[in-house]
GROMACS .gro file of C-alpha atoms in nm:
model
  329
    1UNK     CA    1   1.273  -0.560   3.756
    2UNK     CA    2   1.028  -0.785   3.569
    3UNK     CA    3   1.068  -0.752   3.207
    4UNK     CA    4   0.663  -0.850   3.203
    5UNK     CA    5   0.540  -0.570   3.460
    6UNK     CA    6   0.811  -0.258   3.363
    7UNK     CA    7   0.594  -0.118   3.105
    8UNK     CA    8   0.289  -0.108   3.321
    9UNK     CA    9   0.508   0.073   3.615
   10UNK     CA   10   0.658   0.343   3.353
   11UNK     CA   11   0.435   0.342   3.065
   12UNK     CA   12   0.316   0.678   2.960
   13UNK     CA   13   0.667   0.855   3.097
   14UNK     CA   14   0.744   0.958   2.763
   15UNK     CA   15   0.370   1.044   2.649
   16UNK     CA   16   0.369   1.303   2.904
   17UNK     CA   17   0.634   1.531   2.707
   18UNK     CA   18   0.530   1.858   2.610
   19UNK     CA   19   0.567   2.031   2.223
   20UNK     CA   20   0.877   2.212   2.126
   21UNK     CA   21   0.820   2.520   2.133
   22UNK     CA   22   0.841   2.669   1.752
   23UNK     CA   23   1.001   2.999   1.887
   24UNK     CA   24   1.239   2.861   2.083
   25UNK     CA   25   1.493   2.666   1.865
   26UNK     CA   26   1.817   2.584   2.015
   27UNK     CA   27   2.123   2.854   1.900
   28UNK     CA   28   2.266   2.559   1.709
   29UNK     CA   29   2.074   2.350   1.521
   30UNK     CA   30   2.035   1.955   1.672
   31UNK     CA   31   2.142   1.636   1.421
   32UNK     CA   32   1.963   1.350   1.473
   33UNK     CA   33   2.178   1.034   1.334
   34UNK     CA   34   2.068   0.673   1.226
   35UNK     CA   35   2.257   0.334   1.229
   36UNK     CA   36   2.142   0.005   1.086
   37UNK     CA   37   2.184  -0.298   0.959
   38UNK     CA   38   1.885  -0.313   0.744
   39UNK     CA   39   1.886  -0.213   0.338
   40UNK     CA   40   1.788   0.146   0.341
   41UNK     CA   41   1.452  -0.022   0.142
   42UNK     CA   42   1.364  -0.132   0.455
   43UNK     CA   43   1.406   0.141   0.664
   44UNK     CA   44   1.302   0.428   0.427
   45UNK     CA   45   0.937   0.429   0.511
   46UNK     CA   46   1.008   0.439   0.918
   47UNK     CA   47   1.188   0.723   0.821
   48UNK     CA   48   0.912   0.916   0.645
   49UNK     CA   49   0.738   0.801   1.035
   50UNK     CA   50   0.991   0.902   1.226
   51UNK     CA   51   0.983   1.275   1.062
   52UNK     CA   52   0.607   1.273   1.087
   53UNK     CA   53   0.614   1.188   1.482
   54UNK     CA   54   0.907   1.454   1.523
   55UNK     CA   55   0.753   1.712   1.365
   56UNK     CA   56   0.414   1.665   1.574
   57UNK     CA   57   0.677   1.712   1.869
   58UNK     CA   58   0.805   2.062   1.667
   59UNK     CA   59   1.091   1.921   1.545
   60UNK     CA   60   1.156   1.982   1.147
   61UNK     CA   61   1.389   1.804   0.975
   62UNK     CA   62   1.539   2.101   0.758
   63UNK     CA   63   1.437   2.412   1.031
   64UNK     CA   64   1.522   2.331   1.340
   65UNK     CA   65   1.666   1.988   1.332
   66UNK     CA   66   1.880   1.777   1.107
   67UNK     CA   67   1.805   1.445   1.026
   68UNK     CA   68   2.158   1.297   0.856
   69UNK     CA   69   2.187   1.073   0.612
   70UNK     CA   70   2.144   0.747   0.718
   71UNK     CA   71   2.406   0.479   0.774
   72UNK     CA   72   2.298   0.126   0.709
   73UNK     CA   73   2.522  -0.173   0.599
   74UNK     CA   74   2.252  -0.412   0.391
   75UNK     CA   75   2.248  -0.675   0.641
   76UNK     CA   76   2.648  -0.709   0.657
   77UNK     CA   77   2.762  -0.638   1.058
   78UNK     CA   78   3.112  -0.634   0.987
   79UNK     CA   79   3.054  -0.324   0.842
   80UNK     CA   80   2.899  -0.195   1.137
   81UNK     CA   81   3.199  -0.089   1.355
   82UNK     CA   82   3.359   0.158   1.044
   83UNK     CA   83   2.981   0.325   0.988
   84UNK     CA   84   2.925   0.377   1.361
   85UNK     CA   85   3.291   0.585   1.363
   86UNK     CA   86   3.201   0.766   1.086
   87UNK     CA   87   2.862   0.893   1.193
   88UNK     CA   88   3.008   0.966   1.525
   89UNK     CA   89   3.302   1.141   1.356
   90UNK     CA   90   2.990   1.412   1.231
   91UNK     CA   91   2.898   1.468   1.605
   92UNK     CA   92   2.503   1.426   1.607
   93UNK     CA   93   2.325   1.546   1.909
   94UNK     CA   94   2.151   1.176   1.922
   95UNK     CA   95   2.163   0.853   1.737
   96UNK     CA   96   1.923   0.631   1.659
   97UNK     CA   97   2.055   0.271   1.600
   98UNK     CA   98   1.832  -0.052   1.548
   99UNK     CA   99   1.995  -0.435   1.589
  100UNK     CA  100   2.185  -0.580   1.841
  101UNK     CA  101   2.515  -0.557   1.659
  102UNK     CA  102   2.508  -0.226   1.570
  103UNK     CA  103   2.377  -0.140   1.930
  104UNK     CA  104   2.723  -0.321   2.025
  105UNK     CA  105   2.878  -0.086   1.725
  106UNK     CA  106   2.811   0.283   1.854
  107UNK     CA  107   2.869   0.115   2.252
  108UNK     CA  108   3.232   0.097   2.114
  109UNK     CA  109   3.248   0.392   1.939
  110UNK     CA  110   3.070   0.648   2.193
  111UNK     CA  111   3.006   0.699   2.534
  112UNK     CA  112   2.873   1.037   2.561
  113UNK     CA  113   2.617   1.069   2.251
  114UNK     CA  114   2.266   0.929   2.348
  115UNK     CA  115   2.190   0.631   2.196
  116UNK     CA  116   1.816   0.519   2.108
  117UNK     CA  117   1.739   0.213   2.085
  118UNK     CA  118   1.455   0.087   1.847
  119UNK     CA  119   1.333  -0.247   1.892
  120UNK     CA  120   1.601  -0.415   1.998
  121UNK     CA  121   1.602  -0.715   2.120
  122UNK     CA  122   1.665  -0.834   2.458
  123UNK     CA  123   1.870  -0.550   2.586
  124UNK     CA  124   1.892  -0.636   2.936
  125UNK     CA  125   1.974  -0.982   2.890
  126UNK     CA  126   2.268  -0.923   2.690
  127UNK     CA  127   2.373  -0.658   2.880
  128UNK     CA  128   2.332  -0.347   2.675
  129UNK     CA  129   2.180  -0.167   2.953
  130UNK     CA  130   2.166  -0.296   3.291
  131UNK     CA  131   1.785  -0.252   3.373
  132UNK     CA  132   1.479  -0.178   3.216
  133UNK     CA  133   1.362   0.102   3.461
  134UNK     CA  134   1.694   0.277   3.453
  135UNK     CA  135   1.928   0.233   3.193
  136UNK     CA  136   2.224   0.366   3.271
  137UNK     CA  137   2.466   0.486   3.081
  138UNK     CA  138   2.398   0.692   2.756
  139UNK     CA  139   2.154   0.431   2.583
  140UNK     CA  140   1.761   0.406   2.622
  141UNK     CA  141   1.527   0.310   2.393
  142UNK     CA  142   1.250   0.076   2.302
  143UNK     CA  143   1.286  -0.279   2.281
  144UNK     CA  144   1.077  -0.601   2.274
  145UNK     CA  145   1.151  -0.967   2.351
  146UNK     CA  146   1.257  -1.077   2.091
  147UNK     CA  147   1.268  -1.494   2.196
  148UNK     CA  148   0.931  -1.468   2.316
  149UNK     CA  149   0.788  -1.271   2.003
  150UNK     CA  150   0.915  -1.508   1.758
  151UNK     CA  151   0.817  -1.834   2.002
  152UNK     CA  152   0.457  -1.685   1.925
  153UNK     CA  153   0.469  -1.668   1.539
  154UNK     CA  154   0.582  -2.019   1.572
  155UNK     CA  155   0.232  -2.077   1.688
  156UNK     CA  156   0.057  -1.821   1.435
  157UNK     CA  157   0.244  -2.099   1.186
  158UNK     CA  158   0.115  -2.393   1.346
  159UNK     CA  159  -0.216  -2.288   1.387
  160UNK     CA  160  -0.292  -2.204   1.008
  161UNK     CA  161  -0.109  -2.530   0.897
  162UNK     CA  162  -0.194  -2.777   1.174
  163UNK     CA  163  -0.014  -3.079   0.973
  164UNK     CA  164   0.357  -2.945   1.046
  165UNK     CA  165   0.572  -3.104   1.200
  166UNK     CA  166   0.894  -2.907   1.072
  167UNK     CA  167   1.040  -2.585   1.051
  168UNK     CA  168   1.317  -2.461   0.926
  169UNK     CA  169   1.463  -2.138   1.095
  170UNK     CA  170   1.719  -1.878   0.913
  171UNK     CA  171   1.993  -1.764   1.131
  172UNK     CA  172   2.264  -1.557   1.092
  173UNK     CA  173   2.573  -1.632   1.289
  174UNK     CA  174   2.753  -1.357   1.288
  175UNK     CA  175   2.462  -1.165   1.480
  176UNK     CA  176   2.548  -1.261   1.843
  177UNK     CA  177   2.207  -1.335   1.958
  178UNK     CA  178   2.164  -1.649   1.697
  179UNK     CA  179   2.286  -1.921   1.950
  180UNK     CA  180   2.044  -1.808   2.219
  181UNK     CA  181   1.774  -1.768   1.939
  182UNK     CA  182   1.825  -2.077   1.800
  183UNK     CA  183   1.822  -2.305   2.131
  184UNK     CA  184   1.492  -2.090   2.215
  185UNK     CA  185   1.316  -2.140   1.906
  186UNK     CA  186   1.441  -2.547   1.920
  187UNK     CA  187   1.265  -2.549   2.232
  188UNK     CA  188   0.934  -2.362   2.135
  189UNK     CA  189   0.899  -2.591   1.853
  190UNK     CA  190   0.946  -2.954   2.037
  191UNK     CA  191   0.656  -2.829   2.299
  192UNK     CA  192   0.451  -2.787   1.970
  193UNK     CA  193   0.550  -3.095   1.836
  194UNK     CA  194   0.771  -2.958   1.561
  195UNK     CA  195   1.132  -3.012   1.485
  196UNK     CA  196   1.296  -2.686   1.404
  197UNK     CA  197   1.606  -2.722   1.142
  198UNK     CA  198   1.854  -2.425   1.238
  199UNK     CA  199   1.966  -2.325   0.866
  200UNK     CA  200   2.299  -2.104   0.921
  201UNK     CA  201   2.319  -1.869   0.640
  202UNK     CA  202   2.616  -1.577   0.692
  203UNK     CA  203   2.652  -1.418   0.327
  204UNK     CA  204   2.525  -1.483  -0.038
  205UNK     CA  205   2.755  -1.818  -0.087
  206UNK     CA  206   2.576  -1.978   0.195
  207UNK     CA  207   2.205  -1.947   0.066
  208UNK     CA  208   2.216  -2.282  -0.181
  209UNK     CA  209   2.389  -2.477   0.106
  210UNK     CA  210   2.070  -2.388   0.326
  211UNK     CA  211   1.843  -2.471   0.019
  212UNK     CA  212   2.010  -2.811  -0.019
  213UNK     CA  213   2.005  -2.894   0.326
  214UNK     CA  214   1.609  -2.780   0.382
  215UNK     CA  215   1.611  -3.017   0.097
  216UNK     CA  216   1.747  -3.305   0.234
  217UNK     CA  217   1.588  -3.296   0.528
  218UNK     CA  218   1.262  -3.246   0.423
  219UNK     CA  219   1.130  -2.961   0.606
  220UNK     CA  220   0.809  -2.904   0.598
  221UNK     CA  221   0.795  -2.497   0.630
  222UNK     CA  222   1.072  -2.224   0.667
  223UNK     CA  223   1.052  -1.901   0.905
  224UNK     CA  224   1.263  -1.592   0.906
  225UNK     CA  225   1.347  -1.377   1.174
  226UNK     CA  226   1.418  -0.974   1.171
  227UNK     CA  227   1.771  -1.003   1.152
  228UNK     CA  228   1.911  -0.730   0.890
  229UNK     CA  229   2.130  -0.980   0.656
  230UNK     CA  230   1.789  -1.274   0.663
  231UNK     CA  231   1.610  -0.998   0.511
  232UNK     CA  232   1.802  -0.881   0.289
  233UNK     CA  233   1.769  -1.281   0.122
  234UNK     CA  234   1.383  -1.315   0.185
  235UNK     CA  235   1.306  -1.270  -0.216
  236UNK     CA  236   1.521  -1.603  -0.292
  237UNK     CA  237   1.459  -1.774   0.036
  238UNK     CA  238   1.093  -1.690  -0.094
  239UNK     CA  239   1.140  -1.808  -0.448
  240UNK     CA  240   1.278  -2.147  -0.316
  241UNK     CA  241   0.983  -2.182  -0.050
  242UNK     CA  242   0.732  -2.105  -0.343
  243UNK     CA  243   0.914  -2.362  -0.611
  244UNK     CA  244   0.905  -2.644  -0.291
  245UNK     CA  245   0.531  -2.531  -0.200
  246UNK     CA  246   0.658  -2.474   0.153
  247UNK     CA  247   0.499  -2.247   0.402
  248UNK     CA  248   0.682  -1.941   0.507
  249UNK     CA  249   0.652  -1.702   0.749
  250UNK     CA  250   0.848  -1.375   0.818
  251UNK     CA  251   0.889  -1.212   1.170
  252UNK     CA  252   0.780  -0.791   1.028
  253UNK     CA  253   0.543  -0.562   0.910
  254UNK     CA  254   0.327  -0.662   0.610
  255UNK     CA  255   0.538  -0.475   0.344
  256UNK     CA  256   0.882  -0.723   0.437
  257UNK     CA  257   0.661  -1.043   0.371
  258UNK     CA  258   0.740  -1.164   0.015
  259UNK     CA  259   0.443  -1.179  -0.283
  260UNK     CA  260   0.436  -1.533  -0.198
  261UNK     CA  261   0.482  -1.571   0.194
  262UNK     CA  262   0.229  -1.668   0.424
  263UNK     CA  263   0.211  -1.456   0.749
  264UNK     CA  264   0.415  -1.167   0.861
  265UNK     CA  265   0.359  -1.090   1.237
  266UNK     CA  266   0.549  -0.752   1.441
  267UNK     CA  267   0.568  -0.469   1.647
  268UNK     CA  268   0.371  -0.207   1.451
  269UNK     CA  269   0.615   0.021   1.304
  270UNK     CA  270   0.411   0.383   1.379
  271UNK     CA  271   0.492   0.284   1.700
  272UNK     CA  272   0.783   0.223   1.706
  273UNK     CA  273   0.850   0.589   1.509
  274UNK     CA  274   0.602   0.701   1.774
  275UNK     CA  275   0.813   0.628   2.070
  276UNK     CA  276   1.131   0.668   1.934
  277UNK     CA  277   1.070   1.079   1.863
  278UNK     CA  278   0.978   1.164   2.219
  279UNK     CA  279   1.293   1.003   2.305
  280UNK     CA  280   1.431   1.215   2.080
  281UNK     CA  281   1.211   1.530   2.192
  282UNK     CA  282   1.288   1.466   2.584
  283UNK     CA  283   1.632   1.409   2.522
  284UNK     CA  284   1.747   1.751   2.319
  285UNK     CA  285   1.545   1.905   2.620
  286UNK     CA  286   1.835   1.791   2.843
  287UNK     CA  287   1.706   1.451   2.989
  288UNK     CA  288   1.964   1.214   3.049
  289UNK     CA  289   1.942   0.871   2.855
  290UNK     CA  290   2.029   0.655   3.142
  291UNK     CA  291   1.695   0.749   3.279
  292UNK     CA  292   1.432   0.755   3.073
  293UNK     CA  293   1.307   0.411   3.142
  294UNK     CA  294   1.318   0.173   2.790
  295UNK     CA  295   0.937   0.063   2.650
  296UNK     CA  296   0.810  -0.222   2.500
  297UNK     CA  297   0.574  -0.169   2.187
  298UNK     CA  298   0.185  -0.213   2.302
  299UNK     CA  299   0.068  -0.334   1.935
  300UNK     CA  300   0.141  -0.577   1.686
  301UNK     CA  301   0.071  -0.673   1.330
  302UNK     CA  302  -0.038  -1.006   1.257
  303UNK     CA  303  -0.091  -1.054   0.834
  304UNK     CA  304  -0.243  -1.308   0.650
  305UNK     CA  305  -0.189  -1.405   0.281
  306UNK     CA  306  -0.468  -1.583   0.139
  307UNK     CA  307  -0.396  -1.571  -0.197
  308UNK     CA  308  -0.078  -1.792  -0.037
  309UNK     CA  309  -0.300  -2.019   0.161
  310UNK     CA  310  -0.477  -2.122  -0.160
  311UNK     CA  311  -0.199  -2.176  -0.387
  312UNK     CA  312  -0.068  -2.396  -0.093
  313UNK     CA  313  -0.426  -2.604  -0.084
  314UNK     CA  314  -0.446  -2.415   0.302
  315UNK     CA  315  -0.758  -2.339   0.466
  316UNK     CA  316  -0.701  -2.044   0.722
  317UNK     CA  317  -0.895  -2.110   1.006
  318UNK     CA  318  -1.180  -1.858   1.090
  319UNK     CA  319  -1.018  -1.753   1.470
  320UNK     CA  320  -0.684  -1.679   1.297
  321UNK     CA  321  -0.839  -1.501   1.071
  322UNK     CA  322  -1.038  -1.275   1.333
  323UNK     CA  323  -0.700  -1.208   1.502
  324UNK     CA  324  -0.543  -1.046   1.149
  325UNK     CA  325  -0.446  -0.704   1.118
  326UNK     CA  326  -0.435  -0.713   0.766
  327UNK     CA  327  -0.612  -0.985   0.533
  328UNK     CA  328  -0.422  -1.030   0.189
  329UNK     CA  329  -0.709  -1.116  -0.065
   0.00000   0.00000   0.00000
């Protein structure tokens, strides 16, 4: 199926699920479990989302659902296969998992607990599920594409600071997606006339290497990705972008892009909270994972620090502007 057209042919499957009904909890009470890679800081406020959406389903965390503690690993995915096991050890009804890695994680670790999927990347070509219309399998989910999403911040970068002609793009290596990334995002850059600098960076040690080398090179701007572990560094890659007046942008929401970073461009996270509880809600009313048909978010969030475009002597131009979700004054 074409990646570009399965949304239109199956969107509104999930929308179409009705309320639980408050007098009709289940005899035992359903646990809802949560992997990922991300600091809990990061993932706190989907949370508070994901509750929200759940409970407009009927589902309350406390009554007549559980919501366990999460399991996240701060960015570090060799962690991922022990927290996976241990969640699965407390036998949740469903589990909700973002990243590729720790998608690959609970794969090992389960076969029968639903897995849901939220926002990641490229699922089909990496072969977490085999097909965007039906799954297969006990994983569903939303996801987005992820080479094409970042290709077009490249541009959001290029069009508020013409002058570029260089980029430097955080990786992480251990995250098996980063060679495919990076050969993308090498790509999208030469067709705008930009040389991207892959900067490897793979734990704490590894940051002043990447500073040096941005260094050395001369690179004229920096952009991160949404990879767990990258994020989990932004504040110092930040610091080191604002002390070298370099232009940096972060793939997320508006509350992940550092005091001092540019523009911030995602998925909108409601959303993303949105569709992942009537997964939820379909699937503790007996639907099978493997077919519920995987979505692709409908909005984004493009942000726009000013305040950062001044100190950096940049004029935003007015049609970038128009296209902003959010204007930082």
């Amino acid at each position: 199926m074409d990646r570009r057209t399965f949304v239109a042919m199956t969107g509104g499957a999930l929308l179409g699920a009705s309320p639980h009904l408050r007098g009709q909890s289940p005899a035992t009470t359903p646990r809802i479990g949560f992997l990922s890679a991300f600091a809990r800081a990061d993932i706190d406020v989907f949370l508070g989302l994901l509750r929200q959406e759940l409970e407009r389903l009927g589902w309350t965390d406390g009554r007549n659902i559980v919501v366990l503690e999460p399991r996240t690993t701060g960015g570090d995915n060799a962690r991922l296969p022990l927290a996976a096991a241990e969640l699965v050890a407390q036998g949740p009804d469903v589990i909700l998992v973002q990243t590729v890695p720790a998608t690959r994680a609970l794969m090992q670790a389960t076969k029968s607990i639903p897995i849901v999927m939220m926002g990641v990347g490229n699922p089909v070509e990496l072969g977490i599920v085999a097909d965007f219309g039906k799954p297969g399998g006990n994983i569903t989910g939303t996801s987005y594409l992820a080479n094409e999403f970042s290709s077009k911040l490249l541009q959001f970068l290029q069009e508020a600071v013409p002058r570029l002609r260089s980029v430097a793009v955080f990786v992480n290596p251990t995250n098996e997606h980063a060679a495919q990334y990076a050969k993308r995002m090498t790509a999208e850059a030469a067709t705008l006339g930009m040389r991207a600098q892959i900067v490897n960076v793979s734990g704490q040690s590894d940051l002043e290497t990447a500073f040096a080398a941005i260094h050395s090179a001369n690179t004229q701007s920096i952009l991160l990705p949404a990879e767990p572990l990258i994020m989990s560094k932004r504040d110092a890659i930040a610091s080191f972008a604002q002390t070298r007046g370099l232009p940096l942008v972060v793939q997320g929401v508006g509350r992940v892009l550092p005091a001092s970073g540019l523009t911030a461009y995602a998925p909108a996270r409601d959303e993303y909270a949105r569709l992942a509880a009537r997964y939820v809600d379909r699937i503790l009313k007996g639907a099978k994972p493997g077919e519920l048909s995987i979505e692709q978010p409908m909005r984004f969030s493009l942000v726009i620090n000013l305040k950062t475009a001044k100190s950096l002597g940049l004029t935003i131009p007015q049609s970038l502007l128009e296209r902003a979700d959010e204007v930082i004054q």
